[in-house]
């Protein structure tokens, strides 16, 4: 027993002594041995990384606090009733190619007067994307009447809109505008269409209409503010845009804009005018300065009427092409 206790005591004493002996032994470093320097560099890099991470955390916390404070200040300045506007995407830029495949069929019935015939030729001149056909002579008692015949012709000619002029008793002229069956999507009916009474017709050949423009040029369509207020006028505005608006890049159109076509609503009627845009240089420096001060350009812009001019009295708007339900009918026309 005494021997075992002595051996344990000697073992306990020998362990620290062995550690002291190892620590006291000098380490021999060779020229290529960098273990000590690597350990010291690793220790230093670890301390630097820790310092950088702590610094980054402090900066993130300070940035978050600044953003929160900025949002609170912005909310304090903005009234509660107002809403912040989100920036929208840039406007669509056209590539100038022919994408809008609008084709308008312009025809008339038999028995029209000479003035209406001249008006028809003027409209064909103003609408370069039109297609024409011979006059229609169909008995109204037949199935479908004139509307069915016009839709068939438009489908054969590949037109998706139609402008149809007809006369009754060689006195009253009626104008039809509408979308045909070829324009309808599969599963949907054609239309809408509108019927007008044409009044106060003046053609281009009249001497007092001295304006002139390039044949086939694209027009600027100007509408009265009333076309954005009433529902029936909004629908008519869409029809006017499809019929009188020349598609960009059409083979028969010219890449110029030198005329304005105006549609004005007054007394329950639509007044149609066609003007030429004229830009002239000022005669002297004083007029040029005044013009630039008023309009921002040295050129003086004016309008000269080309023609034709006419007045459209809306009679009825149909849901389909030349027929169907009637969402609008003019009480003024029925009263007269």
PDB file of C-alpha atoms in Angstrom, residues 16-180:
ATOM      1  CA  UNK A  16       3.877  19.308 -14.234  1.00  0.00           C
ATOM      2  CA  UNK A  17       7.571  18.781 -14.330  1.00  0.00           C
ATOM      3  CA  UNK A  18       7.296  17.167 -17.755  1.00  0.00           C
ATOM      4  CA  UNK A  19       5.263  20.153 -18.960  1.00  0.00           C
ATOM      5  CA  UNK A  20       7.891  22.511 -17.576  1.00  0.00           C
ATOM      6  CA  UNK A  21      10.652  20.554 -19.289  1.00  0.00           C
ATOM      7  CA  UNK A  22       8.839  20.783 -22.678  1.00  0.00           C
ATOM      8  CA  UNK A  23       8.253  24.496 -22.270  1.00  0.00           C
ATOM      9  CA  UNK A  24      11.856  25.009 -21.216  1.00  0.00           C
ATOM     10  CA  UNK A  25      13.237  23.173 -24.264  1.00  0.00           C
ATOM     11  CA  UNK A  26      14.297  25.686 -26.967  1.00  0.00           C
ATOM     12  CA  UNK A  27      12.629  25.335 -30.373  1.00  0.00           C
ATOM     13  CA  UNK A  28      14.918  25.113 -33.357  1.00  0.00           C
ATOM     14  CA  UNK A  29      13.577  27.010 -36.386  1.00  0.00           C
ATOM     15  CA  UNK A  30      14.838  26.352 -39.871  1.00  0.00           C
ATOM     16  CA  UNK A  31      15.066  28.945 -42.590  1.00  0.00           C
ATOM     17  CA  UNK A  32      11.890  27.658 -44.324  1.00  0.00           C
ATOM     18  CA  UNK A  33       9.839  27.148 -41.167  1.00  0.00           C
ATOM     19  CA  UNK A  34       7.176  29.884 -40.816  1.00  0.00           C
ATOM     20  CA  UNK A  35       4.866  28.159 -38.396  1.00  0.00           C
ATOM     21  CA  UNK A  36       5.312  30.747 -35.650  1.00  0.00           C
ATOM     22  CA  UNK A  37       4.891  33.686 -38.012  1.00  0.00           C
ATOM     23  CA  UNK A  38       1.787  32.042 -39.597  1.00  0.00           C
ATOM     24  CA  UNK A  39       0.206  31.544 -36.211  1.00  0.00           C
ATOM     25  CA  UNK A  40       0.851  35.158 -35.271  1.00  0.00           C
ATOM     26  CA  UNK A  41      -0.477  36.421 -38.630  1.00  0.00           C
ATOM     27  CA  UNK A  42      -3.589  34.267 -38.347  1.00  0.00           C
ATOM     28  CA  UNK A  43      -4.197  35.638 -34.880  1.00  0.00           C
ATOM     29  CA  UNK A  44      -3.775  39.209 -36.125  1.00  0.00           C
ATOM     30  CA  UNK A  45      -6.035  38.665 -39.168  1.00  0.00           C
ATOM     31  CA  UNK A  46      -8.701  37.163 -36.965  1.00  0.00           C
ATOM     32  CA  UNK A  47      -8.648  40.192 -34.726  1.00  0.00           C
ATOM     33  CA  UNK A  48      -8.837  42.555 -37.758  1.00  0.00           C
ATOM     34  CA  UNK A  49     -11.798  40.641 -39.286  1.00  0.00           C
ATOM     35  CA  UNK A  50     -13.622  40.784 -35.977  1.00  0.00           C
ATOM     36  CA  UNK A  51     -13.048  44.535 -35.793  1.00  0.00           C
ATOM     37  CA  UNK A  52     -14.298  45.050 -39.392  1.00  0.00           C
ATOM     38  CA  UNK A  53     -17.431  42.955 -38.854  1.00  0.00           C
ATOM     39  CA  UNK A  54     -18.250  44.867 -35.684  1.00  0.00           C
ATOM     40  CA  UNK A  55     -17.723  48.154 -37.547  1.00  0.00           C
ATOM     41  CA  UNK A  56     -19.997  46.998 -40.420  1.00  0.00           C
ATOM     42  CA  UNK A  57     -22.737  46.032 -37.977  1.00  0.00           C
ATOM     43  CA  UNK A  58     -22.523  49.455 -36.380  1.00  0.00           C
ATOM     44  CA  UNK A  59     -22.802  51.151 -39.805  1.00  0.00           C
ATOM     45  CA  UNK A  60     -25.814  48.999 -40.810  1.00  0.00           C
ATOM     46  CA  UNK A  61     -27.585  49.840 -37.586  1.00  0.00           C
ATOM     47  CA  UNK A  62     -26.878  53.561 -38.083  1.00  0.00           C
ATOM     48  CA  UNK A  63     -28.150  53.409 -41.716  1.00  0.00           C
ATOM     49  CA  UNK A  64     -31.352  51.675 -40.618  1.00  0.00           C
ATOM     50  CA  UNK A  65     -31.901  54.293 -37.955  1.00  0.00           C
ATOM     51  CA  UNK A  66     -31.345  57.071 -40.538  1.00  0.00           C
ATOM     52  CA  UNK A  67     -33.818  55.515 -43.027  1.00  0.00           C
ATOM     53  CA  UNK A  68     -36.450  55.128 -40.319  1.00  0.00           C
ATOM     54  CA  UNK A  69     -35.961  58.726 -39.231  1.00  0.00           C
ATOM     55  CA  UNK A  70     -36.172  59.936 -42.884  1.00  0.00           C
ATOM     56  CA  UNK A  71     -39.426  58.042 -43.430  1.00  0.00           C
ATOM     57  CA  UNK A  72     -40.877  59.485 -40.246  1.00  0.00           C
ATOM     58  CA  UNK A  73     -39.911  63.005 -41.346  1.00  0.00           C
ATOM     59  CA  UNK A  74     -41.446  62.439 -44.811  1.00  0.00           C
ATOM     60  CA  UNK A  75     -44.687  61.150 -43.320  1.00  0.00           C
ATOM     61  CA  UNK A  76     -44.806  64.143 -40.980  1.00  0.00           C
ATOM     62  CA  UNK A  77     -44.487  66.606 -43.920  1.00  0.00           C
ATOM     63  CA  UNK A  78     -46.948  64.812 -46.282  1.00  0.00           C
ATOM     64  CA  UNK A  79     -50.655  65.386 -45.474  1.00  0.00           C
ATOM     65  CA  UNK A  80     -52.765  62.374 -44.674  1.00  0.00           C
ATOM     66  CA  UNK A  81     -55.149  62.942 -47.621  1.00  0.00           C
ATOM     67  CA  UNK A  82     -52.457  62.945 -50.308  1.00  0.00           C
ATOM     68  CA  UNK A  83     -50.901  59.896 -51.967  1.00  0.00           C
ATOM     69  CA  UNK A  84     -47.327  59.547 -53.131  1.00  0.00           C
ATOM     70  CA  UNK A  85     -46.888  59.089 -56.877  1.00  0.00           C
ATOM     71  CA  UNK A  86     -44.970  56.052 -58.034  1.00  0.00           C
ATOM     72  CA  UNK A  87     -42.704  56.714 -61.048  1.00  0.00           C
ATOM     73  CA  UNK A  88     -44.167  55.085 -64.156  1.00  0.00           C
ATOM     74  CA  UNK A  89     -42.407  53.467 -67.090  1.00  0.00           C
ATOM     75  CA  UNK A  90     -41.354  55.409 -70.144  1.00  0.00           C
ATOM     76  CA  UNK A  91     -43.874  55.987 -72.926  1.00  0.00           C
ATOM     77  CA  UNK A  92     -44.060  53.552 -75.818  1.00  0.00           C
ATOM     78  CA  UNK A  93     -41.782  54.508 -78.684  1.00  0.00           C
ATOM     79  CA  UNK A  94     -42.958  53.483 -82.132  1.00  0.00           C
ATOM     80  CA  UNK A  95     -40.491  51.906 -84.548  1.00  0.00           C
ATOM     81  CA  UNK A  96     -42.235  53.452 -87.568  1.00  0.00           C
ATOM     82  CA  UNK A  97     -43.331  50.120 -89.040  1.00  0.00           C
ATOM     83  CA  UNK A  98     -46.791  49.253 -90.327  1.00  0.00           C
ATOM     84  CA  UNK A  99     -48.448  47.458 -87.401  1.00  0.00           C
ATOM     85  CA  UNK A 100     -51.940  48.998 -87.283  1.00  0.00           C
ATOM     86  CA  UNK A 101     -53.677  47.101 -90.100  1.00  0.00           C
ATOM     87  CA  UNK A 102     -56.721  49.348 -90.431  1.00  0.00           C
ATOM     88  CA  UNK A 103     -58.600  49.185 -93.738  1.00  0.00           C
ATOM     89  CA  UNK A 104     -61.754  51.188 -94.350  1.00  0.00           C
ATOM     90  CA  UNK A 105     -64.328  50.360 -97.011  1.00  0.00           C
ATOM     91  CA  UNK A 106     -65.840  53.525 -98.560  1.00  0.00           C
ATOM     92  CA  UNK A 107     -68.880  52.886-100.737  1.00  0.00           C
ATOM     93  CA  UNK A 108     -72.241  54.442-101.543  1.00  0.00           C
ATOM     94  CA  UNK A 109     -75.666  53.450-102.763  1.00  0.00           C
ATOM     95  CA  UNK A 110     -77.223  54.198-106.112  1.00  0.00           C
ATOM     96  CA  UNK A 111     -79.215  57.373-106.579  1.00  0.00           C
ATOM     97  CA  UNK A 112     -76.909  59.799-104.714  1.00  0.00           C
ATOM     98  CA  UNK A 113     -76.698  63.439-105.752  1.00  0.00           C
ATOM     99  CA  UNK A 114     -73.690  65.119-107.341  1.00  0.00           C
ATOM    100  CA  UNK A 115     -72.782  66.962-104.118  1.00  0.00           C
ATOM    101  CA  UNK A 116     -72.763  63.709-102.134  1.00  0.00           C
ATOM    102  CA  UNK A 117     -70.676  62.062-104.859  1.00  0.00           C
ATOM    103  CA  UNK A 118     -68.081  64.857-104.611  1.00  0.00           C
ATOM    104  CA  UNK A 119     -68.093  64.469-100.823  1.00  0.00           C
ATOM    105  CA  UNK A 120     -67.432  60.740-101.260  1.00  0.00           C
ATOM    106  CA  UNK A 121     -64.420  61.436-103.490  1.00  0.00           C
ATOM    107  CA  UNK A 122     -63.070  63.985-100.991  1.00  0.00           C
ATOM    108  CA  UNK A 123     -63.326  61.439 -98.174  1.00  0.00           C
ATOM    109  CA  UNK A 124     -61.455  58.894-100.272  1.00  0.00           C
ATOM    110  CA  UNK A 125     -58.721  61.473-100.778  1.00  0.00           C
ATOM    111  CA  UNK A 126     -58.472  62.159 -97.037  1.00  0.00           C
ATOM    112  CA  UNK A 127     -58.403  58.459 -96.104  1.00  0.00           C
ATOM    113  CA  UNK A 128     -55.446  56.786 -97.868  1.00  0.00           C
ATOM    114  CA  UNK A 129     -56.056  53.439 -96.142  1.00  0.00           C
ATOM    115  CA  UNK A 130     -59.449  53.049 -97.840  1.00  0.00           C
ATOM    116  CA  UNK A 131     -60.741  50.491-100.318  1.00  0.00           C
ATOM    117  CA  UNK A 132     -63.548  51.235-102.712  1.00  0.00           C
ATOM    118  CA  UNK A 133     -66.141  49.196-104.524  1.00  0.00           C
ATOM    119  CA  UNK A 134     -69.002  49.732-106.943  1.00  0.00           C
ATOM    120  CA  UNK A 135     -72.315  51.248-105.891  1.00  0.00           C
ATOM    121  CA  UNK A 136     -74.771  49.057-104.036  1.00  0.00           C
ATOM    122  CA  UNK A 137     -78.227  48.499-105.459  1.00  0.00           C
ATOM    123  CA  UNK A 138     -80.080  46.004-103.282  1.00  0.00           C
ATOM    124  CA  UNK A 139     -83.727  45.674-102.441  1.00  0.00           C
ATOM    125  CA  UNK A 140     -84.270  46.324 -98.743  1.00  0.00           C
ATOM    126  CA  UNK A 141     -86.887  43.587 -98.611  1.00  0.00           C
ATOM    127  CA  UNK A 142     -84.214  40.964 -99.172  1.00  0.00           C
ATOM    128  CA  UNK A 143     -82.773  39.045 -96.251  1.00  0.00           C
ATOM    129  CA  UNK A 144     -80.316  41.217 -94.320  1.00  0.00           C
ATOM    130  CA  UNK A 145     -80.874  44.269 -96.532  1.00  0.00           C
ATOM    131  CA  UNK A 146     -78.064  46.718 -97.297  1.00  0.00           C
ATOM    132  CA  UNK A 147     -76.246  45.988 -94.031  1.00  0.00           C
ATOM    133  CA  UNK A 148     -75.675  42.337 -94.922  1.00  0.00           C
ATOM    134  CA  UNK A 149     -74.420  43.289 -98.401  1.00  0.00           C
ATOM    135  CA  UNK A 150     -71.981  45.856 -96.985  1.00  0.00           C
ATOM    136  CA  UNK A 151     -70.616  43.344 -94.457  1.00  0.00           C
ATOM    137  CA  UNK A 152     -70.098  40.759 -97.189  1.00  0.00           C
ATOM    138  CA  UNK A 153     -68.217  43.215 -99.384  1.00  0.00           C
ATOM    139  CA  UNK A 154     -66.057  44.329 -96.443  1.00  0.00           C
ATOM    140  CA  UNK A 155     -65.198  40.719 -95.635  1.00  0.00           C
ATOM    141  CA  UNK A 156     -64.208  40.013 -99.237  1.00  0.00           C
ATOM    142  CA  UNK A 157     -62.087  43.173 -99.398  1.00  0.00           C
ATOM    143  CA  UNK A 158     -60.429  42.495 -96.033  1.00  0.00           C
ATOM    144  CA  UNK A 159     -61.737  45.684 -94.367  1.00  0.00           C
ATOM    145  CA  UNK A 160     -62.455  46.010 -90.661  1.00  0.00           C
ATOM    146  CA  UNK A 161     -64.337  49.349 -90.810  1.00  0.00           C
ATOM    147  CA  UNK A 162     -66.817  50.882 -93.227  1.00  0.00           C
ATOM    148  CA  UNK A 163     -68.020  54.324 -94.321  1.00  0.00           C
ATOM    149  CA  UNK A 164     -71.284  54.065 -96.249  1.00  0.00           C
ATOM    150  CA  UNK A 165     -73.204  56.961 -97.849  1.00  0.00           C
ATOM    151  CA  UNK A 166     -76.791  56.661 -99.011  1.00  0.00           C
ATOM    152  CA  UNK A 167     -79.446  59.066-100.256  1.00  0.00           C
ATOM    153  CA  UNK A 168     -83.202  58.939 -99.992  1.00  0.00           C
ATOM    154  CA  UNK A 169     -85.456  60.703-102.488  1.00  0.00           C
ATOM    155  CA  UNK A 170     -82.278  62.423-103.759  1.00  0.00           C
ATOM    156  CA  UNK A 171     -82.520  64.892-100.894  1.00  0.00           C
ATOM    157  CA  UNK A 172     -81.400  63.535 -97.524  1.00  0.00           C
ATOM    158  CA  UNK A 173     -77.912  62.055 -97.230  1.00  0.00           C
ATOM    159  CA  UNK A 174     -77.146  59.497 -94.498  1.00  0.00           C
ATOM    160  CA  UNK A 175     -73.710  58.393 -93.341  1.00  0.00           C
ATOM    161  CA  UNK A 176     -72.980  55.035 -91.720  1.00  0.00           C
ATOM    162  CA  UNK A 177     -69.812  54.363 -89.706  1.00  0.00           C
ATOM    163  CA  UNK A 178     -69.030  51.058 -88.052  1.00  0.00           C
ATOM    164  CA  UNK A 179     -66.940  47.958 -87.574  1.00  0.00           C
ATOM    165  CA  UNK A 180     -67.692  44.995 -89.786  1.00  0.00           C
TER     166      UNK A 180
END
